[in-house]
Coordinates of C-alpha atoms and ligand atoms in Angstrom, one line a residue:
M16 CA 0.0 -0.1 -0.5
C17 CA 1.0 3.5 -0.6
G18 CA 3.4 5.0 2.1
I19 CA 4.1 9.0 2.6
V20 CA 6.6 10.5 4.0
G21 CA 7.1 14.4 4.6
Y22 CA 10.4 16.9 5.7
V23 CA 10.5 20.4 7.0
G24 CA 13.4 21.5 8.7
P25 CA 17.0 21.6 9.0
R26 CA 18.6 18.3 7.2
Q27 CA 18.4 17.5 3.1
A28 CA 14.6 17.0 2.6
S29 CA 16.0 13.8 -0.1
D30 CA 18.2 12.2 2.7
V31 CA 15.0 12.2 5.1
L32 CA 12.9 11.3 2.7
L33 CA 14.3 8.7 0.7
G34 CA 15.7 7.1 4.9
G35 CA 11.8 7.3 5.4
L36 CA 10.2 5.5 2.7
A37 CA 12.5 3.4 3.7
R38 CA 11.2 2.1 6.3
L39 CA 7.6 2.4 4.0
E40 CA 8.3 -0.1 2.4
Y41 CA 7.1 -3.4 3.7
R42 CA 3.5 -1.7 3.0
G43 CA 3.9 -2.5 -0.9
Y44 CA 4.5 -0.3 -3.9
D45 CA 5.7 0.0 -7.4
S46 CA 6.8 3.2 -7.5
A47 CA 8.1 6.1 -5.9
G48 CA 8.7 9.9 -5.9
V49 CA 10.0 12.5 -4.1
A50 CA 10.0 16.7 -4.4
V51 CA 12.0 18.8 -2.5
V52 CA 11.8 22.7 -2.6
S53 CA 14.9 23.5 -3.8
N54 CA 16.3 27.4 -4.7
G55 CA 12.5 28.6 -5.8
E56 CA 12.3 25.1 -7.1
L57 CA 10.2 22.9 -7.7
D58 CA 12.4 19.3 -7.5
V59 CA 9.6 16.4 -8.7
T60 CA 12.1 13.2 -9.4
R61 CA 9.9 9.9 -9.7
R62 CA 10.7 6.5 -10.5
V63 CA 8.7 2.9 -11.4
G64 CA 10.1 0.4 -9.0
K65 CA 11.7 -0.1 -6.3
L66 CA 13.1 2.7 -4.4
A67 CA 16.4 2.1 -5.4
A68 CA 15.6 3.6 -8.6
L69 CA 14.9 5.8 -7.1
S70 CA 17.8 6.5 -5.1
A71 CA 20.1 6.6 -8.2
A72 CA 18.3 9.4 -9.6
V73 CA 18.7 11.4 -6.8
A74 CA 22.2 10.7 -6.2
E75 CA 23.2 11.4 -10.2
T76 CA 21.1 14.8 -9.9
P77 CA 21.1 16.1 -6.4
V78 CA 18.3 17.5 -5.0
L79 CA 19.2 20.2 -2.0
G80 CA 16.4 21.7 -0.1
S81 CA 15.1 21.2 2.7
T82 CA 11.2 21.1 2.6
G83 CA 10.3 18.3 0.2
I84 CA 7.8 15.6 0.3
G85 CA 8.0 12.1 -1.0
H86 CA 5.5 8.8 -1.4
T87 CA 5.9 5.1 -2.7
R88 CA 3.0 3.9 -4.3
W89 CA 0.3 0.6 -4.7
A90 CA -1.4 1.5 -8.4
T91 CA -4.8 1.9 -8.3
H92 CA -6.2 4.1 -9.7
G93 CA -4.5 4.0 -13.9
R94 CA -0.5 1.8 -14.4
P95 CA 2.2 1.9 -12.5
T96 CA 4.0 4.0 -14.6
E97 CA 6.6 7.3 -14.1
A98 CA 3.6 10.0 -15.0
N99 CA 1.1 8.1 -12.5
A100 CA 3.9 7.8 -9.4
H101 CA 3.8 10.5 -7.0
P102 CA 4.0 13.8 -6.3
H103 CA 1.7 15.3 -8.6
V104 CA 1.8 18.9 -9.5
D105 CA -0.2 21.7 -10.5
C106 CA -0.7 23.4 -13.7
T107 CA 2.5 25.7 -12.6
G108 CA 4.7 22.4 -11.8
R109 CA 4.6 25.3 -8.0
I110 CA 2.1 23.0 -5.7
A111 CA 2.8 19.4 -5.3
V112 CA 0.4 16.5 -3.9
V113 CA 1.5 13.4 -2.3
H114 CA -2.0 11.5 -1.5
N115 CA -2.7 8.2 -0.4
G116 CA -6.2 6.4 -0.4
I117 CA -8.9 7.0 -3.1
I118 CA -10.2 9.6 -4.0
E119 CA -13.6 8.2 -5.2
N120 CA -15.4 11.8 -7.5
Y121 CA -11.9 12.3 -9.3
M122 CA -14.2 11.7 -12.7
Q123 CA -16.4 14.4 -12.1
L124 CA -13.3 16.5 -10.2
R125 CA -10.8 15.7 -13.6
E126 CA -14.4 17.0 -16.6
E127 CA -15.2 20.1 -14.5
L128 CA -10.4 20.8 -14.3
A129 CA -9.9 19.9 -17.6
Q130 CA -13.4 22.2 -18.9
N131 CA -11.8 25.6 -16.8
G132 CA -8.3 24.7 -18.4
H133 CA -6.7 23.3 -16.8
V134 CA -4.3 19.9 -17.9
L135 CA -4.3 16.9 -16.1
R136 CA -1.2 14.8 -17.3
S137 CA -1.9 11.3 -15.2
E138 CA -4.5 9.0 -15.4
T139 CA -4.6 9.5 -11.4
D140 CA -7.4 10.5 -8.7
T141 CA -4.3 12.2 -6.6
E142 CA -3.8 15.3 -9.4
T143 CA -6.5 16.1 -9.3
V144 CA -6.1 17.5 -6.1
A145 CA -3.5 19.5 -7.3
H146 CA -5.1 21.2 -10.1
L147 CA -7.8 21.4 -7.0
V148 CA -5.6 23.7 -3.9
E149 CA -3.6 24.9 -7.4
S150 CA -7.4 27.1 -8.2
Y151 CA -8.2 27.6 -4.5
Y152 CA -5.0 28.9 -3.6
Q153 CA -4.5 32.8 -2.8
G154 CA -1.8 32.9 -0.9
D155 CA -2.4 30.6 1.9
L156 CA -2.0 27.4 1.8
A157 CA -3.5 25.5 4.5
T158 CA -6.8 27.1 3.1
A159 CA -6.3 26.0 -0.1
V160 CA -5.9 23.2 1.2
R161 CA -9.0 23.2 3.7
K162 CA -11.2 24.0 0.5
T163 CA -9.9 21.3 -1.1
I164 CA -10.7 18.7 0.4
K165 CA -14.3 19.7 1.1
R166 CA -14.5 18.7 -2.9
L167 CA -13.2 15.5 -2.3
D168 CA -15.8 11.9 -1.5
G169 CA -13.3 8.9 -1.0
A170 CA -10.4 8.9 1.4
Y171 CA -6.9 10.3 1.5
A172 CA -4.4 10.9 3.7
L173 CA -2.3 14.2 2.0
S174 CA 1.4 16.1 1.9
V175 CA 0.9 19.2 -0.3
V176 CA 4.0 21.3 -0.9
H177 CA 3.5 25.0 -2.3
L178 CA 6.8 27.1 -3.8
D179 CA 5.3 29.9 -2.7
E180 CA 5.2 28.6 0.6
P181 CA 8.7 27.1 1.5
N182 CA 8.8 26.2 4.6
L183 CA 5.6 24.6 5.2
I184 CA 3.5 21.8 4.7
V185 CA 0.2 20.6 4.9
A186 CA -1.4 16.9 5.5
A187 CA -4.3 16.0 6.0
R188 CA -6.5 13.9 6.2
K189 CA -9.7 11.3 6.0
E190 CA -10.2 7.5 6.9
S191 CA -6.3 6.9 5.5
P192 CA -3.7 7.1 8.7
L193 CA -1.5 10.6 8.6
I194 CA 1.0 10.7 11.6
I195 CA 3.6 13.8 13.0
G196 CA 6.9 13.2 14.1
I197 CA 7.5 15.7 16.3
G198 CA 11.5 16.2 15.9
D199 CA 13.4 18.6 18.1
G200 CA 13.8 22.0 15.3
E201 CA 12.0 19.6 12.5
N202 CA 9.2 17.5 12.1
I203 CA 8.4 14.9 9.6
V204 CA 4.4 13.6 8.2
A205 CA 3.5 10.1 7.9
S206 CA 1.9 7.9 6.8
D207 CA 3.1 5.1 9.6
I208 CA 5.4 5.2 12.1
P209 CA 8.4 3.8 11.6
A210 CA 9.4 6.3 9.0
V211 CA 9.8 8.3 11.1
L212 CA 11.5 6.8 14.0
E213 CA 15.1 8.1 13.3
Y214 CA 13.9 11.1 15.0
T215 CA 12.1 11.0 17.4
R216 CA 9.0 9.3 19.6
E217 CA 7.1 11.4 20.0
V218 CA 4.1 11.6 17.5
L219 CA 0.7 13.4 16.6
A220 CA -1.6 11.4 14.9
L221 CA -4.5 13.5 12.9
S222 CA -7.5 12.2 12.7
D223 CA -10.2 13.3 10.3
G224 CA -10.7 15.4 9.1
Q225 CA -7.9 17.6 10.7
V226 CA -5.9 19.3 8.4
A227 CA -1.8 19.8 9.6
T228 CA 0.5 23.2 9.0
V229 CA 4.0 21.7 9.7
T230 CA 7.0 24.2 9.6
A231 CA 9.8 23.0 11.3
S232 CA 9.5 24.9 14.6
G233 CA 5.8 23.6 14.8
V234 CA 2.8 22.2 14.0
S235 CA -1.0 23.6 14.2
V236 CA -3.7 22.3 13.2
T237 CA -7.1 23.1 12.5
D238 CA -10.7 21.7 11.6
M239 CA -11.9 22.0 7.5
E240 CA -13.3 24.5 8.5
G241 CA -10.4 26.6 10.3
N242 CA -11.3 26.8 14.4
P243 CA -7.9 25.5 15.6
V244 CA -8.3 21.6 17.5
T245 CA -6.1 20.0 19.9
P246 CA -4.6 16.7 18.2
E247 CA -4.1 13.5 20.2
M248 CA -0.3 12.7 21.0
L249 CA 1.4 9.4 21.4
H250 CA 4.9 8.6 23.1
I251 CA 6.0 5.0 21.2
D252 CA 7.8 2.5 22.6
W253 CA 8.9 0.7 20.0
D254 CA 12.8 0.3 19.0
L255 CA 13.6 1.6 15.5
A256 CA 15.9 -2.4 16.3
A257 CA 12.5 -3.9 16.7
A258 CA 11.2 -2.7 13.1
E259 CA 14.5 -4.1 11.7
K260 CA 15.7 -7.8 10.3
G261 CA 17.6 -8.0 13.7
G262 CA 19.7 -10.7 12.2
F263 CA 17.6 -12.5 9.9
E264 CA 17.4 -12.9 6.5
D265 CA 13.9 -11.4 5.6
F266 CA 12.0 -9.9 8.2
M267 CA 9.1 -13.1 8.0
L268 CA 11.3 -15.5 9.3
K269 CA 12.3 -12.2 12.0
E270 CA 8.8 -12.8 12.5
I271 CA 8.4 -16.2 12.9
H272 CA 11.3 -16.6 15.3
E273 CA 9.0 -14.0 17.7
Q274 CA 5.6 -15.7 18.5
P275 CA 7.1 -17.5 21.1
K276 CA 7.3 -13.6 22.7
A277 CA 4.0 -12.6 20.3
I278 CA 2.3 -14.9 22.5
R279 CA 3.0 -14.5 25.7
E280 CA 3.1 -11.0 26.2
T281 CA -0.5 -11.1 24.4
L282 CA -1.5 -13.5 27.8
L283 CA -0.2 -11.5 30.4
G284 CA -2.0 -10.4 32.3
R285 CA -5.4 -12.4 31.5
M286 CA -6.3 -14.6 34.2
D287 CA -6.2 -12.7 38.5
A288 CA -5.6 -14.7 41.1
K289 CA -9.0 -15.7 41.8
G290 CA -8.8 -17.6 38.0
Q291 CA -11.2 -14.9 36.7
I292 CA -9.9 -14.4 33.3
Q293 CA -9.4 -10.3 32.6
L294 CA -11.1 -8.6 29.0
S295 CA -11.6 -4.9 30.5
E296 CA -11.6 -3.9 26.8
L297 CA -14.8 -5.5 26.5
Q298 CA -16.5 -2.5 28.3
M299 CA -19.4 -4.6 29.0
T300 CA -20.4 -5.6 32.5
P301 CA -20.5 -9.3 33.2
E302 CA -24.5 -9.6 32.7
Q303 CA -23.7 -8.0 29.6
V304 CA -21.0 -10.0 28.8
A305 CA -22.8 -13.4 30.2
S306 CA -26.9 -12.2 27.7
I307 CA -24.9 -12.3 24.2
D308 CA -26.4 -14.5 22.4
R309 CA -24.1 -14.5 18.8
V310 CA -21.2 -13.3 18.0
F311 CA -20.5 -12.3 14.5
I312 CA -16.8 -12.5 13.4
L313 CA -15.7 -10.0 10.5
A314 CA -12.5 -10.5 8.5
C315 CA -10.1 -10.3 5.3
G316 CA -7.3 -13.0 4.8
T317 CA -5.0 -14.0 7.4
S318 CA -7.8 -12.9 9.7
F319 CA -10.4 -13.7 9.0
H320 CA -8.7 -17.8 8.8
A321 CA -8.3 -17.2 12.9
G322 CA -11.8 -16.0 12.7
L323 CA -12.5 -19.3 11.3
V324 CA -11.0 -20.6 14.8
A325 CA -11.9 -18.6 17.2
K326 CA -15.6 -20.0 15.2
T327 CA -14.7 -23.5 16.4
L328 CA -13.0 -21.9 20.5
I329 CA -16.1 -20.4 20.7
E330 CA -18.6 -22.6 20.1
T331 CA -17.2 -25.4 21.7
W332 CA -16.7 -23.8 25.1
A333 CA -19.4 -21.6 25.4
R334 CA -21.6 -22.2 23.6
I335 CA -22.1 -19.1 21.8
P336 CA -23.3 -19.3 17.8
V337 CA -20.3 -17.7 16.3
E338 CA -21.1 -16.1 11.6
V339 CA -17.3 -15.8 10.3
Q340 CA -17.8 -13.8 7.4
T341 CA -15.2 -12.0 5.7
S342 CA -15.4 -7.8 5.5
S343 CA -16.0 -7.5 1.7
E344 CA -18.8 -9.8 1.7
F345 CA -20.7 -9.3 5.0
R346 CA -20.9 -5.1 3.9
Y347 CA -23.1 -5.6 1.3
S348 CA -24.6 -8.5 2.6
D349 CA -28.3 -6.8 4.9
P350 CA -26.3 -9.1 7.5
I351 CA -28.4 -9.7 10.7
V352 CA -26.9 -8.6 13.3
D353 CA -27.7 -6.2 16.0
D354 CA -27.5 -5.0 19.7
E355 CA -27.5 -8.4 20.2
T356 CA -24.7 -9.4 18.8
L357 CA -20.7 -9.1 19.7
V358 CA -19.3 -8.3 16.3
V359 CA -15.6 -8.5 16.9
A360 CA -13.8 -7.3 13.9
I361 CA -10.0 -9.3 13.4
T362 CA -7.6 -7.0 11.7
Q363 CA -4.2 -6.1 12.6
S364 CA -3.3 -3.9 10.9
G365 CA -6.3 -1.9 11.9
E366 CA -6.8 -0.4 8.9
T367 CA -8.5 -2.7 6.2
A368 CA -11.3 -1.5 4.4
D369 CA -13.0 -4.5 4.1
T370 CA -13.1 -4.4 7.5
L371 CA -14.1 -0.5 9.0
A372 CA -17.0 -0.6 6.7
G373 CA -18.0 -3.6 8.1
V374 CA -17.8 -2.4 12.3
R375 CA -19.5 1.1 10.9
E376 CA -22.4 -1.0 8.7
A377 CA -22.8 -3.1 12.2
R378 CA -22.9 -0.1 14.6
L379 CA -25.1 1.2 12.3
R380 CA -27.6 -1.6 13.1
G381 CA -27.1 -1.1 16.9
A382 CA -24.3 -4.5 17.3
K383 CA -21.7 -3.3 19.9
V384 CA -18.3 -3.7 17.8
I385 CA -14.6 -5.8 19.8
A386 CA -11.6 -5.3 17.2
I387 CA -8.9 -7.1 17.4
T388 CA -5.7 -5.8 16.6
N389 CA -1.7 -4.4 16.4
V390 CA -1.4 -1.6 16.3
V391 CA -1.9 1.0 18.7
G392 CA -4.1 4.2 17.3
S393 CA -4.9 2.6 14.6
R394 CA -8.6 3.0 12.3
V395 CA -10.2 0.3 13.8
T396 CA -9.4 1.3 17.9
R397 CA -11.6 4.5 16.9
E398 CA -14.3 3.4 15.1
S399 CA -15.4 -0.4 18.1
D400 CA -16.8 0.0 20.1
G401 CA -13.6 -1.5 21.8
V402 CA -9.8 -3.2 20.7
I403 CA -7.9 -5.7 22.3
Y404 CA -4.8 -5.4 21.6
T405 CA -2.5 -7.9 20.1
H406 CA 0.9 -7.5 20.8
A407 CA 3.5 -8.7 18.0
G408 CA 5.4 -5.2 17.6
P409 CA 4.9 -4.3 14.4
E410 CA 5.1 -6.7 11.7
I411 CA 7.0 -5.6 8.6
G412 CA 6.5 -8.7 6.2
V413 CA 3.5 -8.1 4.8
A414 CA 2.4 -12.2 4.8
A415 CA 1.4 -12.3 8.6
T416 CA 2.4 -14.6 10.8
K417 CA 3.4 -13.6 13.9
T418 CA -0.3 -11.1 14.5
F419 CA -2.2 -14.6 13.2
T420 CA -0.7 -16.5 16.4
A421 CA -0.9 -13.4 18.6
Q422 CA -4.6 -12.9 17.0
I423 CA -5.4 -17.1 17.9
A424 CA -3.5 -16.5 21.5
A425 CA -6.5 -12.8 22.2
L426 CA -9.1 -14.8 20.6
N427 CA -8.8 -17.9 23.2
V428 CA -8.5 -15.4 25.8
L429 CA -12.0 -14.2 24.5
A430 CA -13.7 -17.6 24.2
L431 CA -12.9 -18.6 27.6
K432 CA -14.2 -15.2 28.6
L433 CA -17.1 -15.9 27.1
A434 CA -17.4 -19.9 28.5
Q435 CA -16.3 -17.9 32.5
A436 CA -19.2 -15.2 32.1
K437 CA -21.2 -17.4 30.5
G438 CA -21.3 -19.9 33.2
V439 CA -20.7 -22.6 30.5
M440 CA -17.4 -23.9 31.9
G441 CA -15.9 -24.0 35.8
T442 CA -13.1 -21.9 36.8
E443 CA -11.6 -25.2 38.1
R444 CA -11.3 -25.9 33.6
V445 CA -10.9 -22.5 32.4
T446 CA -8.1 -21.8 34.8
A447 CA -6.5 -25.5 33.6
L448 CA -7.2 -23.9 30.2
F449 CA -5.6 -21.2 30.7
E450 CA -2.7 -22.3 32.1
E451 CA -1.7 -24.9 28.8
L452 CA -2.3 -22.2 26.7
S453 CA 0.5 -20.1 28.5
R454 CA 2.9 -23.2 27.8
I455 CA 2.0 -22.6 23.7
P456 CA 4.6 -20.4 23.8
E457 CA 7.5 -23.0 25.1
T458 CA 5.8 -25.8 22.2
V459 CA 6.6 -23.1 20.2
E460 CA 9.2 -22.2 21.0
A461 CA 10.5 -26.3 20.6
I462 CA 9.1 -26.1 16.7
L463 CA 11.3 -23.2 16.5
A464 CA 14.6 -25.6 17.9
D465 CA 14.8 -28.4 15.3
L466 CA 12.9 -26.8 11.4
S467 CA 15.5 -29.7 10.1
A468 CA 12.9 -32.1 8.9
I469 CA 10.5 -28.8 7.8
D470 CA 14.2 -27.4 5.4
E471 CA 14.7 -31.4 4.4
C472 CA 10.5 -31.7 3.1
A473 CA 10.4 -28.2 0.7
A474 CA 13.6 -29.7 -0.8
E475 CA 11.4 -32.4 -2.4
Y476 CA 8.7 -30.1 -3.7
T477 CA 10.4 -26.9 -4.6
D478 CA 9.6 -27.7 -7.9
V479 CA 5.5 -28.1 -8.5
C480 CA 2.8 -26.3 -9.8
S481 CA 0.2 -27.1 -7.3
S482 CA -1.0 -28.1 -3.9
L483 CA -4.1 -29.3 -1.6
F484 CA -4.1 -29.3 1.6
L485 CA -6.6 -31.0 4.2
G486 CA -7.8 -30.8 7.9
R487 CA -11.4 -32.2 9.3
G488 CA -12.4 -29.2 12.7
I489 CA -10.1 -26.2 13.8
G490 CA -7.4 -28.1 11.4
V491 CA -9.6 -26.4 8.6
P492 CA -8.6 -23.2 8.8
I493 CA -4.7 -23.1 9.7
A494 CA -4.9 -26.1 6.1
M495 CA -6.4 -23.1 5.3
E496 CA -4.1 -20.4 6.6
G497 CA -1.0 -22.4 5.1
A498 CA -2.6 -23.1 1.7
L499 CA -2.6 -19.0 1.9
K500 CA 0.5 -18.7 3.6
L501 CA 2.1 -21.2 0.4
K502 CA 0.4 -19.3 -2.9
E503 CA 0.7 -15.5 -1.6
I504 CA 5.2 -15.9 -1.1
S505 CA 6.2 -18.9 -3.0
Y506 CA 3.3 -18.2 -5.7
I507 CA 2.5 -22.0 -6.0
H508 CA -1.0 -23.1 -6.7
A509 CA -2.8 -24.2 -3.5
E510 CA -6.4 -25.3 -1.9
A511 CA -7.3 -26.1 0.9
Y512 CA -10.1 -28.3 1.7
P513 CA -11.5 -30.4 5.2
A514 CA -10.8 -33.0 4.3
G515 CA -14.2 -34.8 4.4
E516 CA -15.8 -32.9 1.5
M517 CA -12.1 -33.7 -0.8
K518 CA -14.0 -36.7 -2.6
H519 CA -17.1 -34.0 -2.7
G520 CA -15.0 -32.8 -6.4
P521 CA -11.0 -32.2 -5.6
I522 CA -10.4 -35.4 -5.3
A523 CA -9.9 -34.8 -9.2
L524 CA -6.9 -33.1 -8.7
I525 CA -5.1 -36.3 -7.6
T526 CA -1.6 -37.0 -8.8
P527 CA 1.7 -37.4 -8.4
Q528 CA 3.1 -34.0 -8.9
V529 CA -0.4 -32.3 -6.2
P530 CA 2.0 -32.6 -2.8
V531 CA -0.9 -32.7 -0.5
V532 CA -0.8 -31.3 3.4
V533 CA -2.5 -32.5 5.6
V534 CA -3.1 -31.0 9.6
A535 CA -2.9 -34.2 11.0
T536 CA -3.2 -33.8 14.6
Q537 CA -4.2 -35.6 17.8
G538 CA -7.9 -35.0 18.4
H539 CA -11.7 -36.8 18.1
T540 CA -11.7 -36.9 13.7
Y541 CA -7.8 -38.3 14.3
E542 CA -8.6 -41.4 12.4
K543 CA -11.1 -39.8 10.0
V544 CA -8.3 -38.0 8.6
V545 CA -5.6 -41.3 8.8
S546 CA -8.7 -42.6 6.1
N547 CA -8.4 -40.0 3.8
I548 CA -4.4 -39.1 3.7
Q549 CA -4.8 -43.0 3.3
E550 CA -7.4 -42.0 0.2
V551 CA -5.0 -39.6 -1.5
R552 CA -2.1 -41.7 -1.8
A553 CA -4.6 -44.9 -3.3
R554 CA -4.7 -42.3 -6.0
G555 CA -0.7 -41.4 -6.2
A556 CA -0.9 -38.2 -4.0
E557 CA 2.5 -37.8 -1.8
V558 CA 1.5 -37.0 1.8
I559 CA 2.8 -34.1 4.5
V560 CA 1.4 -34.1 7.4
V561 CA 1.9 -32.4 10.0
A562 CA 1.6 -34.7 13.4
T563 CA 2.1 -35.2 16.6
H564 CA 5.5 -36.4 18.7
G565 CA 5.0 -39.9 19.7
D566 CA 2.6 -40.3 16.8
D567 CA 4.6 -42.9 15.5
E568 CA 2.2 -44.7 13.4
I569 CA 1.3 -41.5 11.0
G570 CA 5.5 -42.2 9.1
R571 CA 3.8 -45.2 7.7
H572 CA 1.0 -43.4 5.4
A573 CA 2.7 -40.0 4.2
E574 CA 6.2 -39.0 3.0
H575 CA 7.1 -36.4 5.3
V576 CA 6.2 -36.0 9.1
L577 CA 6.3 -33.2 10.6
Y578 CA 5.8 -33.1 14.4
V579 CA 5.1 -30.7 17.3
P580 CA 4.0 -30.9 20.7
A581 CA 1.0 -32.8 22.2
T582 CA -1.2 -30.2 23.3
A583 CA -5.4 -30.6 23.6
E584 CA -7.3 -30.3 20.8
L585 CA -8.6 -27.1 20.2
L586 CA -5.3 -25.5 21.8
S587 CA -3.0 -26.8 19.0
A588 CA -4.2 -24.7 16.2
I589 CA -0.7 -21.9 16.6
P590 CA 1.6 -25.5 17.5
A591 CA 0.2 -26.4 13.8
T592 CA 0.6 -23.3 12.0
I593 CA 4.4 -23.3 12.7
P594 CA 6.0 -26.0 10.3
L595 CA 3.1 -24.3 8.0
Q596 CA 4.9 -21.3 7.7
V597 CA 8.0 -22.6 7.6
L598 CA 7.6 -24.8 5.0
S599 CA 6.6 -22.3 3.0
Y600 CA 8.9 -19.6 3.9
R601 CA 11.2 -22.0 3.1
I602 CA 10.7 -23.5 -0.2
A603 CA 9.6 -19.8 -0.8
K604 CA 13.1 -18.9 -0.8
L605 CA 14.3 -21.8 -2.3
R606 CA 12.4 -20.3 -5.2
G607 CA 14.4 -17.6 -5.0
C608 CA 10.9 -15.2 -4.4
N609 CA 10.9 -12.0 -2.6
V610 CA 9.3 -13.1 1.4
D611 CA 8.7 -9.9 2.7
Q612 CA 7.1 -8.1 -0.6
P613 CA 5.1 -11.1 -2.3
R614 CA 4.3 -9.5 -5.9
N615 CA 1.0 -7.6 -5.9
L616 CA 0.3 -7.6 -2.4
A617 CA 0.2 -4.9 0.2
K618 CA 0.7 -5.4 4.3
S619 CA -2.4 -3.3 5.1
V620 CA -4.8 -3.1 2.5
T621 CA -6.4 0.1 3.3
V622 CA -8.9 0.3 -0.3
E623 CA -11.4 -2.0 -0.8
Ligands
LIG706 C1 -2.2 -12.7 4.2 C2 -2.7 -11.3 4.4 C3 -3.8 -10.5 4.4 C4 -3.7 -10.5 5.8 C5 -5.5 -9.4 5.1 C6 -6.2 -8.3 5.9 O1 -0.5 -12.8 4.7 O2 -1.3 -10.2 5.1 O3 -4.6 -12.1 4.1 O4 -3.9 -11.1 6.4 O5 -5.4 -8.3 4.4 O6 -5.3 -7.5 6.8 P1 -5.6 -7.2 8.6 O7 -5.6 -8.6 9.6 O8 -4.7 -6.7 8.5 O9 -7.3 -6.9 8.1

């Protein structure tokens, strides 16, 4: 997804912009550019492809100046070309704009601008903003930006510079994240926190409809009418090292290894001395929690898979019916939710447009919405009634790993809380399960301590074109997540099915060239899973199983066995996930793929 950095201060702006954009690379992008106010000129450099191309262009023709804006673009309106890359300029070349989000009425605005004599040179929605600012500019950039944003439908985070006011950036946002890092004699605008951490830990978080005038010496914020407002300030604890690779080859591998910590920290303080699950974030009285009789979970992608795990947990432990829907379907489905429904929105980034739209829809219908997210201050936290944070730390790799297992940890806590509040499960059982859950980080450490079996297995399947992932019960979402990981980072086609469903169609795909990965950990359907394995083997498939330590028999039915330590059946989701993450990672690396930034993907999908 697009990234924004803006700088005003004593340093060379281009250095700060390129450095900041590099910190946002994880968001995914296909072109990049900077605009620097330099000796009475607005110097704009843009390149298609990775930042290295832009850095080389800037190095070749250095742009000197201490105010500037930069952008990494993930194409939405218009192809990833240099003409469509940001920053975009107005007709005079004196105004430059970078933008994240989507201007929904841009076609009408383009027509209007063209009729008024403006010449638009790109296919983007963003360029309309530069021309609108031009048309409203009468010597005060902030006023022109305020007038401009009143004309925009859709979502935006904007940063604008004007040659006539060379020492300032005007920034504005609606439904797209934008923060300002407050430095000492310098300020940095950014779409995401890692871009400013090198300079400051004090961050001003702009809210929807706010417009900031940013100079080296200060920031003033107004609403859309120009009335001064007091913005929200945050202190950020993350250090830069936390956002770097820490000795691992890739962010993804580092994040896979960070899972024990992420799960541990997510579970911290969740049970008191009396065996009561602590979840004050629900913002509900015990009576209200006890009266919940329906749960609706909204999420996309990997978070959706966490939602499916939660369905099994909540239905089994708390005996509350749970519906799980992908957010993009929910918002247009006339969903049956009301004030009796607890809606849980799962989104690691907290910025996924479809999930946010679902949250709004659910609240309009009277439901109470609890968000589960990893990002403090993210949009979902402002739009929900309560927030349960996962404490996974920043996840830079585009493929979700530690945020997924941290979500499952948080959802285990939620399910236990509901079971306890409903009186379906006694304190003794809740305590026993929570204690076992608290040992999962050690289990994950044990799996990560010896990856040799996974390495061996991966080496044999680097050239396959297609694969099937099977499971039953809690193993179904884990198979789905395993398939998603493999396809998104290695580009091998992978499909997941409930194992019992296979003979209703997918079995036709089985050949010796289509390996079948089966989640076959101990549980009440284990024997059934073994039968399904035999069915696929009878058709010539090679089988890779994830099985429980001590299950020596399973080796007779599989080419490869990836063992995980034993745990309660419903707690096996996290352990069973780990070998599948590592398997996908290793296969992708052997295929030479960029695991941290897979093609066509973005870390947070802030457009519909
Ligand atoms: C897959 C992945 C995506 C996200 C999805 C939802 O590895 O990362 O499928 O899970 O885009 O993102 P969030 O959780 O930020 O709403």
